[in-house]
Amino acid sequence: MTKKLPKVPVVIVGMGWAGGIIASELTKAGIKVVGLERGKARKTSDYYMVHDELRYAQRYEMMKDLSKETLTFRNTENMRALPMRTYGTFLDGIGTGGAGSHWNGQTYRFLPYDFEIATKTKEKYGKNKIPDGMDLQDWGITYDDLEPYYDTFEKMAGISGEEVSLYGKRSNPYPTKPMLKTPVLEMFEKATKKLGYSPYMTPSANLSENYTNPDGIARGACQYCAFCERFGCEYGAKADPVVTVLPVAEKTGKLEVRTYSNVTKILHDGNKATGVHYVNPVTREEFEQPADVVVLSSYVFNNTKLLLVSNLGKPYDSKTGQGVIGKNYCYQITGGSTLGFFKDKFNIYAGAGALGMEIPEFTGDNFDHSDLDFIHGAGIRMFQYGNRPIANNVVPEGTKAWGKEFKQTSIKYANSWLKVAVQGASMPWRTNYLDLDPNYTDEYGVPLLRMTYDYTNQDRKLTEFMAKKTGPIMKEMGAEITETQNNLEPLDISPYINTHNTGGVIMGDDPNTSAVNKYLQMWDAENVFVAGASAFPHNSSFNPTGTLGALSYLSAEGIIKYMKNGGSLV
Amino acid sequence: MSDKNESVDHSRRKFIKNSGIAVGGVVVGGALGSLIPHKQKTEQQQASTAKKQVNYNDALMFFTLDQFKTTEAATERIFPKDELGPGAKELGVPYYIDHQLAGPWGLNAKDYMRGPAYTAEATQGNQLLMDRREIFTLGLKGLDDYSNKKYDKNFAQLSDDQQDDVLEVFDAAKEFKLTGATTKQFFQLLRSMTIEGAYADPLYGGNKNKAGWKMRDFPGSQTGYTETIMKKEFVKIEPKSLREHMGG
Ligand SMILES: Cc1cc2nc3c(=O)[nH]c(=O)nc-3n(C[C@H](O)[C@H](O)[C@H](O)COP(=O)(O)OP(=O)(O)OC[C@H]3O[C@@H](n4cnc5c(N)ncnc54)[C@H](O)[C@@H]3O)c2cc1C
Ligand code: SF4
């Protein structure tokens, strides 16, 4: 029944940012690549009717169909994990471009501190600063090692931004100038400056100006159309694999993208992969694709799941702390924000996915943690996404949730509320991990991935600390009413928070505590590379894509080297 | 346009006449019986509606007429007509909900609906294996059952205050129970679909004449805002719908 296809040099599973970057680098180097993507092909001309909040934002037009596959969730091991039946906390990409076609475009670098977090924490605060249960690890790479690859990613995508003195050194300025500093962002800037902070414009993949990248790809400037997050950009202004790396790879004639190809297994002989098995979800035909090198770039969840169902690498065991696949799953902390309701009306029906400002003072170890019960920190920020009307009916506490009072209050504030938000780092915890669910299966009968995750004491302390910072900023901005969220409830899978999942197939320099080396090459199978935020040993306070993009460039270099010389790259 | 409209109304009159059903006061059974009191019009009303443009989308794909009337009454309490502008009914929200339930959303086509089902912790989200159509059917019947128990009338016949009371009870999910879902699960669906119907692009049957958007000064689907986004004073823009992208 399974059709065996001729062997290819490289097969890549998933055509999002990670897969797209690796495909473009390998094909530019003359290597033939087959890209398998479970979803359909996308192009910007598909977006003629994209300004449709219901279809794209509420009904998840561009996201994976959960009826086919989802994950199960529990807060702790004492709970029975149950499926995420309908979308909530985070969204899953599908189709060429992956989630890179409907992301916001906030494109940060992680801090030098992040990459050596265990070492630096022990050096500065002593080893007792790391509580028992927190599996804090260095990444096996430094910021300086990764800097050139960040630079390459930013130039490819045309990131609009400005230098921040508290962050890592840059070899080059951002390729395009920051986005427009709108009146509400100016309010945030003024208030934070007055409080002694140094606000900066968020680095953005929504182009601030027309731009041609080093691959010769020319794109137009962002129109601030306000249909950005969860939507495709009909202008191609938002960097997306479909308008950047994939066309470059296709032009070489070396890339063959096969859409509707859902990989269900990595085939291997114990030490090396021999190829992958995949199914066409439309026709149900099955294929075996032999390959010299297998690259997994199927996002955090499927990278982990595919390794577990294929018995590749040692599964993580939370009881013993041994094993690596599924280990160090982290999410992102967003408690501690402050809402402000104003008398004035702002033009906040307009906006863009990465239009915002942030202060750097409370990220990483930029403030003294000696007397604090947590490490790392958060970005305190304000974004102007464009308030679409179904999703944005924000009313002050105590307002009835329906009826005349709700209608009038939500309309009164429709263009008059702002938020000083917190995006905090998530530290790994021994009992937060991914494994296979014993009860539930996907449409092919393969077990679903099971997530066990809850916020920790560290996250609660961080939230309380940040709440004390966001309130005064909002007051300084002149809000009539302010509301600060002080505490962090257990993670609830229902409301959307963000799609910043990390870990599961983490990098490091020790095969006992990590799954892949700094080239994202598996310790247990030298011809398997696992790219994406699954490689992060912890999650920083920044959105993940800048870092996973940079790592993908480094990984591509490693793959090319491996194809010449073979063996372990480190 | 007005010609067509006239003929629709005209044929209904003829149909009623030919079926020999007396209108006004007389109780008639069957499907038509429930239709007549709702759509009954004086000659005058008919003359004025005849001038309005008929919207062929304003018909039911899923609800029975009774379910439609209950939905109309309930959504209007959630999003009422007031001095700011139209409420759910005038915005076409009940048609929006009917059309959504009739489609894949109503059947939870993109949700994971495999068993087994277990009772969930509060953090584990919806675990019902019932689809939205079934929840709605159950919930609307529940509204009538509870209204009859408490007030001896169907929900749609209650006063505004009584309707609010009933919805309050459904929102709180303490006093009254449905079988297979909680009243809160139904109420949350009803509430969120009401907001969707008020503010989604008019192409879905709600937000009639973009009146939902106009009330809150939302400009709908514009090509961009490079200019207005930098203005300090509020700029009001006449909203555009996706229909306007189709030309013609
Ligand atoms: C609404 C939204 C907003 C976001 N905003 C931001 C932001 O502002 N900044 C930021 O840094 N990040 C943001 N993110 C996150 C960002 O989109 C992801 O980090 C990034 O796109 C991940 O890239 P990836 O290539 O690893 O995975 P993906 O983009 O998920 O690509 C993986 C691809 O693999 C395919 N695939 C999966 N399994 C299989 C299989 N078995 N067989 C074949 N193909 C498979 C998928 O269909 C998909 O196309 C956002 C995400 C969402 C959903
Ligand atoms: S806001 Fe800008 S980048 Fe985002 S979709 Fe609109 S034009 Fe594209």
mmCIF file of C-alpha atoms in Angstrom, chain B:
data_model
loop_
_atom_site.group_PDB
_atom_site.id
_atom_site.type_symbol
_atom_site.label_atom_id
_atom_site.label_comp_id
_atom_site.label_asym_id
_atom_site.label_seq_id
_atom_site.Cartn_x
_atom_site.Cartn_y
_atom_site.Cartn_z
ATOM 1 C CA MET B 1 -36.841 45.422 -6.339
ATOM 2 C CA SER B 2 -40.077 46.643 -4.838
ATOM 3 C CA ASP B 3 -41.953 44.634 -7.452
ATOM 4 C CA LYS B 4 -40.423 41.401 -6.300
ATOM 5 C CA ASN B 5 -41.142 42.246 -2.740
ATOM 6 C CA GLU B 6 -44.747 42.882 -3.463
ATOM 7 C CA SER B 7 -45.140 39.588 -5.186
ATOM 8 C CA VAL B 8 -43.633 37.749 -2.223
ATOM 9 C CA ASP B 9 -46.042 39.312 0.190
ATOM 10 C CA HIS B 10 -48.852 38.968 -2.248
ATOM 11 C CA SER B 11 -48.304 35.284 -2.721
ATOM 12 C CA ARG B 12 -48.215 34.759 1.024
ATOM 13 C CA ARG B 13 -51.583 36.461 1.347
ATOM 14 C CA LYS B 14 -52.938 34.343 -1.436
ATOM 15 C CA PHE B 15 -51.542 31.225 0.163
ATOM 16 C CA ILE B 16 -53.132 32.027 3.468
ATOM 17 C CA LYS B 17 -56.421 32.806 1.800
ATOM 18 C CA ASN B 18 -56.379 29.665 -0.284
ATOM 19 C CA SER B 19 -55.548 27.469 2.688
ATOM 20 C CA GLY B 20 -58.720 28.764 4.271
ATOM 21 C CA ILE B 21 -56.994 29.747 7.491
ATOM 22 C CA ALA B 22 -58.640 32.616 9.249
ATOM 23 C CA VAL B 23 -56.179 35.159 10.545
ATOM 24 C CA GLY B 24 -56.605 36.942 13.829
ATOM 25 C CA GLY B 25 -57.772 35.368 17.010
ATOM 26 C CA VAL B 26 -58.203 31.886 15.675
ATOM 27 C CA VAL B 27 -55.673 29.353 16.810
ATOM 28 C CA VAL B 28 -54.381 27.276 13.941
ATOM 29 C CA GLY B 29 -52.146 24.245 14.171
ATOM 30 C CA GLY B 30 -49.354 22.968 12.011
ATOM 31 C CA ALA B 31 -46.284 24.719 10.700
ATOM 32 C CA LEU B 32 -48.256 27.535 9.179
ATOM 33 C CA GLY B 33 -50.076 28.214 12.418
ATOM 34 C CA SER B 34 -46.938 29.409 14.049
ATOM 35 C CA LEU B 35 -46.015 31.394 10.998
ATOM 36 C CA ILE B 36 -49.116 33.498 10.818
ATOM 37 C CA PRO B 37 -49.137 35.382 14.131
ATOM 38 C CA HIS B 38 -45.474 36.250 13.700
ATOM 39 C CA LYS B 39 -45.717 37.508 10.168
ATOM 40 C CA GLN B 40 -49.235 38.842 10.367
ATOM 41 C CA LYS B 41 -49.351 42.323 8.990
ATOM 42 C CA THR B 42 -51.913 45.036 8.511
ATOM 43 C CA GLU B 43 -52.387 46.344 5.026
ATOM 44 C CA GLN B 44 -50.544 49.469 6.054
ATOM 45 C CA GLN B 45 -47.469 47.645 7.271
ATOM 46 C CA GLN B 46 -47.423 45.660 4.099
ATOM 47 C CA ALA B 47 -47.508 48.767 2.023
ATOM 48 C CA SER B 48 -44.507 50.196 3.860
ATOM 49 C CA THR B 49 -42.407 47.005 3.743
ATOM 50 C CA ALA B 50 -43.150 46.703 0.086
ATOM 51 C CA LYS B 51 -40.881 49.685 -0.470
ATOM 52 C CA LYS B 52 -37.987 48.104 1.412
ATOM 53 C CA GLN B 53 -35.449 46.080 -0.450
ATOM 54 C CA VAL B 54 -35.946 42.411 0.185
ATOM 55 C CA ASN B 55 -32.994 40.507 1.564
ATOM 56 C CA TYR B 56 -33.284 36.910 0.428
ATOM 57 C CA ASN B 57 -30.704 35.930 3.010
ATOM 58 C CA ASP B 58 -33.196 36.692 5.807
ATOM 59 C CA ALA B 59 -34.681 33.229 5.919
ATOM 60 C CA LEU B 60 -33.973 30.236 8.065
ATOM 61 C CA MET B 61 -31.520 27.472 7.299
ATOM 62 C CA PHE B 62 -31.542 25.785 10.682
ATOM 63 C CA PHE B 63 -33.925 27.134 13.313
ATOM 64 C CA THR B 64 -37.604 26.362 13.532
ATOM 65 C CA LEU B 65 -39.677 29.502 13.688
ATOM 66 C CA ASP B 66 -40.160 29.069 17.424
ATOM 67 C CA GLN B 67 -36.450 28.675 17.996
ATOM 68 C CA PHE B 68 -35.868 31.743 15.876
ATOM 69 C CA LYS B 69 -38.293 33.800 17.952
ATOM 70 C CA THR B 70 -36.674 32.716 21.195
ATOM 71 C CA THR B 71 -33.247 33.546 19.797
ATOM 72 C CA GLU B 72 -34.493 36.906 18.624
ATOM 73 C CA ALA B 73 -35.826 37.728 22.068
ATOM 74 C CA ALA B 74 -32.744 36.497 23.928
ATOM 75 C CA THR B 75 -30.166 38.199 21.703
ATOM 76 C CA GLU B 76 -32.073 41.453 21.897
ATOM 77 C CA ARG B 77 -31.736 41.354 25.690
ATOM 78 C CA ILE B 78 -28.006 40.690 25.371
ATOM 79 C CA PHE B 79 -27.504 43.482 22.858
ATOM 80 C CA PRO B 80 -30.574 45.736 23.082
ATOM 81 C CA LYS B 81 -31.716 48.612 20.896
ATOM 82 C CA ASP B 82 -31.021 51.862 22.698
ATOM 83 C CA GLU B 83 -30.255 55.509 22.087
ATOM 84 C CA LEU B 84 -26.905 54.522 20.512
ATOM 85 C CA GLY B 85 -28.567 52.489 17.793
ATOM 86 C CA PRO B 86 -30.032 49.158 16.777
ATOM 87 C CA GLY B 87 -30.087 46.038 18.891
ATOM 88 C CA ALA B 88 -29.468 42.422 17.955
ATOM 89 C CA LYS B 89 -32.803 41.978 16.226
ATOM 90 C CA GLU B 90 -32.462 44.940 13.900
ATOM 91 C CA LEU B 91 -28.832 44.047 13.239
ATOM 92 C CA GLY B 92 -29.912 40.646 11.952
ATOM 93 C CA VAL B 93 -28.120 38.754 14.718
ATOM 94 C CA PRO B 94 -30.767 35.987 14.873
ATOM 95 C CA TYR B 95 -30.268 35.287 11.156
ATOM 96 C CA TYR B 96 -26.521 35.370 11.654
ATOM 97 C CA ILE B 97 -26.791 32.743 14.386
ATOM 98 C CA ASP B 98 -29.142 30.603 12.333
ATOM 99 C CA HIS B 99 -26.775 30.658 9.358
ATOM 100 C CA GLN B 100 -23.711 29.923 11.461
ATOM 101 C CA LEU B 101 -25.363 26.970 13.151
ATOM 102 C CA ALA B 102 -26.468 25.633 9.775
ATOM 103 C CA GLY B 103 -22.848 25.513 8.582
ATOM 104 C CA PRO B 104 -19.724 23.653 9.664
ATOM 105 C CA TRP B 105 -19.339 25.798 12.810
ATOM 106 C CA GLY B 106 -22.662 24.451 14.067
ATOM 107 C CA LEU B 107 -21.350 20.927 13.631
ATOM 108 C CA ASN B 108 -17.963 21.639 15.259
ATOM 109 C CA ALA B 109 -16.390 20.441 12.025
ATOM 110 C CA LYS B 110 -12.933 21.745 12.967
ATOM 111 C CA ASP B 111 -12.997 20.647 16.606
ATOM 112 C CA TYR B 112 -11.665 17.453 18.096
ATOM 113 C CA MET B 113 -14.851 15.516 18.904
ATOM 114 C CA ARG B 114 -13.509 12.040 19.614
ATOM 115 C CA GLY B 115 -14.223 10.359 22.915
ATOM 116 C CA PRO B 116 -13.915 9.368 25.600
ATOM 117 C CA ALA B 117 -15.509 12.264 27.460
ATOM 118 C CA TYR B 118 -14.550 12.933 31.057
ATOM 119 C CA THR B 119 -15.459 15.654 33.496
ATOM 120 C CA ALA B 120 -12.920 18.417 33.078
ATOM 121 C CA GLU B 121 -11.099 20.613 35.532
ATOM 122 C CA ALA B 122 -11.896 24.300 35.103
ATOM 123 C CA THR B 123 -8.620 24.824 33.222
ATOM 124 C CA GLN B 124 -9.209 22.108 30.629
ATOM 125 C CA GLY B 125 -11.727 23.870 28.450
ATOM 126 C CA ASN B 126 -14.820 22.621 26.767
ATOM 127 C CA GLN B 127 -15.155 18.834 26.880
ATOM 128 C CA LEU B 128 -18.695 18.493 25.526
ATOM 129 C CA LEU B 129 -19.061 15.995 22.745
ATOM 130 C CA MET B 130 -22.321 17.681 21.790
ATOM 131 C CA ASP B 131 -22.112 19.986 18.784
ATOM 132 C CA ARG B 132 -23.179 23.632 18.822
ATOM 133 C CA ARG B 133 -26.464 22.905 17.077
ATOM 134 C CA GLU B 134 -27.392 20.473 19.809
ATOM 135 C CA ILE B 135 -26.338 22.862 22.580
ATOM 136 C CA PHE B 136 -28.432 25.593 21.023
ATOM 137 C CA THR B 137 -31.460 23.365 20.579
ATOM 138 C CA LEU B 138 -31.172 22.214 24.150
ATOM 139 C CA GLY B 139 -30.607 25.712 25.495
ATOM 140 C CA LEU B 140 -33.504 27.322 23.622
ATOM 141 C CA LYS B 141 -35.855 24.627 24.851
ATOM 142 C CA GLY B 142 -34.450 25.199 28.329
ATOM 143 C CA LEU B 143 -35.279 28.900 28.092
ATOM 144 C CA ASP B 144 -38.889 28.049 27.340
ATOM 145 C CA ASP B 145 -39.086 25.283 29.937
ATOM 146 C CA TYR B 146 -37.740 27.502 32.680
ATOM 147 C CA SER B 147 -39.914 30.459 31.616
ATOM 148 C CA ASN B 148 -42.972 28.238 31.677
ATOM 149 C CA LYS B 149 -42.075 26.866 35.063
ATOM 150 C CA LYS B 150 -41.591 30.284 36.556
ATOM 151 C CA TYR B 151 -43.960 32.515 34.558
ATOM 152 C CA ASP B 152 -46.284 30.145 32.727
ATOM 153 C CA LYS B 153 -45.226 31.588 29.411
ATOM 154 C CA ASN B 154 -42.662 30.957 26.701
ATOM 155 C CA PHE B 155 -39.470 33.019 26.886
ATOM 156 C CA ALA B 156 -40.408 35.200 23.921
ATOM 157 C CA GLN B 157 -43.650 36.223 25.599
ATOM 158 C CA LEU B 158 -42.066 37.460 28.810
ATOM 159 C CA SER B 159 -41.507 41.102 29.636
ATOM 160 C CA ASP B 160 -37.981 42.501 29.205
ATOM 161 C CA ASP B 161 -37.311 42.280 32.920
ATOM 162 C CA GLN B 162 -38.533 38.720 33.143
ATOM 163 C CA GLN B 163 -36.355 37.771 30.180
ATOM 164 C CA ASP B 164 -33.382 39.361 31.891
ATOM 165 C CA ASP B 165 -34.135 37.323 35.013
ATOM 166 C CA VAL B 166 -34.226 34.100 33.046
ATOM 167 C CA LEU B 167 -30.977 34.911 31.250
ATOM 168 C CA GLU B 168 -29.404 35.762 34.584
ATOM 169 C CA VAL B 169 -30.338 32.307 35.875
ATOM 170 C CA PHE B 170 -28.884 30.714 32.748
ATOM 171 C CA ASP B 171 -25.674 32.727 33.041
ATOM 172 C CA ALA B 172 -25.226 31.717 36.685
ATOM 173 C CA ALA B 173 -26.003 28.021 36.000
ATOM 174 C CA LYS B 174 -27.132 27.252 39.510
ATOM 175 C CA GLU B 175 -30.879 27.143 39.711
ATOM 176 C CA PHE B 176 -31.756 25.307 36.514
ATOM 177 C CA LYS B 177 -30.187 22.333 34.782
ATOM 178 C CA LEU B 178 -30.169 21.105 31.222
ATOM 179 C CA THR B 179 -29.332 17.512 30.414
ATOM 180 C CA GLY B 180 -25.887 17.100 28.895
ATOM 181 C CA ALA B 181 -24.698 20.713 29.062
ATOM 182 C CA THR B 182 -24.901 23.492 31.596
ATOM 183 C CA THR B 183 -27.050 26.560 31.037
ATOM 184 C CA LYS B 184 -23.822 28.553 31.242
ATOM 185 C CA GLN B 185 -22.292 26.678 28.313
ATOM 186 C CA PHE B 186 -25.357 27.550 26.276
ATOM 187 C CA PHE B 187 -25.435 31.117 27.537
ATOM 188 C CA GLN B 188 -21.790 31.733 26.689
ATOM 189 C CA LEU B 189 -22.362 30.468 23.166
ATOM 190 C CA LEU B 190 -25.443 32.662 22.850
ATOM 191 C CA ARG B 191 -23.571 35.701 24.134
ATOM 192 C CA SER B 192 -20.479 35.264 21.997
ATOM 193 C CA MET B 193 -22.523 34.593 18.870
ATOM 194 C CA THR B 194 -24.593 37.707 19.583
ATOM 195 C CA ILE B 195 -21.457 39.825 19.651
ATOM 196 C CA GLU B 196 -20.185 38.149 16.494
ATOM 197 C CA GLY B 197 -23.484 38.795 14.753
ATOM 198 C CA ALA B 198 -23.436 42.448 15.763
ATOM 199 C CA TYR B 199 -19.882 43.077 14.560
ATOM 200 C CA ALA B 200 -18.882 40.522 11.899
ATOM 201 C CA ASP B 201 -18.748 41.692 8.304
ATOM 202 C CA PRO B 202 -22.340 42.061 7.026
ATOM 203 C CA LEU B 203 -21.665 39.280 4.551
ATOM 204 C CA TYR B 204 -22.622 36.814 7.290
ATOM 205 C CA GLY B 205 -26.139 38.173 7.712
ATOM 206 C CA GLY B 206 -25.675 40.253 10.867
ATOM 207 C CA ASN B 207 -24.309 43.797 11.343
ATOM 208 C CA LYS B 208 -26.981 44.975 8.901
ATOM 209 C CA ASN B 209 -26.062 48.091 6.985
ATOM 210 C CA LYS B 210 -22.795 48.063 8.957
ATOM 211 C CA ALA B 211 -24.816 49.577 11.776
ATOM 212 C CA GLY B 212 -22.885 47.604 14.415
ATOM 213 C CA TRP B 213 -19.623 49.106 13.161
ATOM 214 C CA LYS B 214 -21.098 52.593 12.854
ATOM 215 C CA MET B 215 -22.131 52.610 16.515
ATOM 216 C CA ARG B 216 -18.551 52.098 17.643
ATOM 217 C CA ASP B 217 -16.808 53.984 14.850
ATOM 218 C CA PHE B 218 -15.103 50.940 13.427
ATOM 219 C CA PRO B 219 -14.191 51.498 9.766
ATOM 220 C CA GLY B 220 -14.485 47.844 8.670
ATOM 221 C CA SER B 221 -12.292 46.718 5.837
ATOM 222 C CA GLN B 222 -10.090 49.556 4.636
ATOM 223 C CA THR B 223 -6.904 49.153 2.608
ATOM 224 C CA GLY B 224 -4.785 50.874 5.245
ATOM 225 C CA TYR B 225 -4.373 53.715 7.708
ATOM 226 C CA THR B 226 -0.911 55.134 7.107
ATOM 227 C CA GLU B 227 -2.346 58.667 7.351
ATOM 228 C CA THR B 228 -4.962 58.508 10.088
ATOM 229 C CA ILE B 229 -2.852 56.412 12.429
ATOM 230 C CA MET B 230 -0.590 59.416 13.083
ATOM 231 C CA LYS B 231 -3.431 61.850 13.815
ATOM 232 C CA LYS B 232 -3.905 62.937 17.418
ATOM 233 C CA GLU B 233 -7.583 63.734 17.037
ATOM 234 C CA PHE B 234 -10.049 60.927 16.409
ATOM 235 C CA VAL B 235 -10.783 60.376 12.733
ATOM 236 C CA LYS B 236 -14.174 58.970 11.891
ATOM 237 C CA ILE B 237 -14.240 56.904 8.708
ATOM 238 C CA GLU B 238 -17.327 55.639 6.915
ATOM 239 C CA PRO B 239 -17.062 51.834 7.210
ATOM 240 C CA LYS B 240 -16.471 49.580 4.225
ATOM 241 C CA SER B 241 -17.542 45.954 4.003
ATOM 242 C CA LEU B 242 -16.020 43.121 2.005
ATOM 243 C CA ARG B 243 -18.922 43.430 -0.430
ATOM 244 C CA GLU B 244 -17.319 46.642 -1.558
ATOM 245 C CA HIS B 245 -14.217 44.731 -2.632
ATOM 246 C CA MET B 246 -16.307 42.876 -5.186
ATOM 247 C CA GLY B 247 -17.039 45.965 -7.292
ATOM 248 C CA GLY B 248 -20.333 46.383 -9.151
#
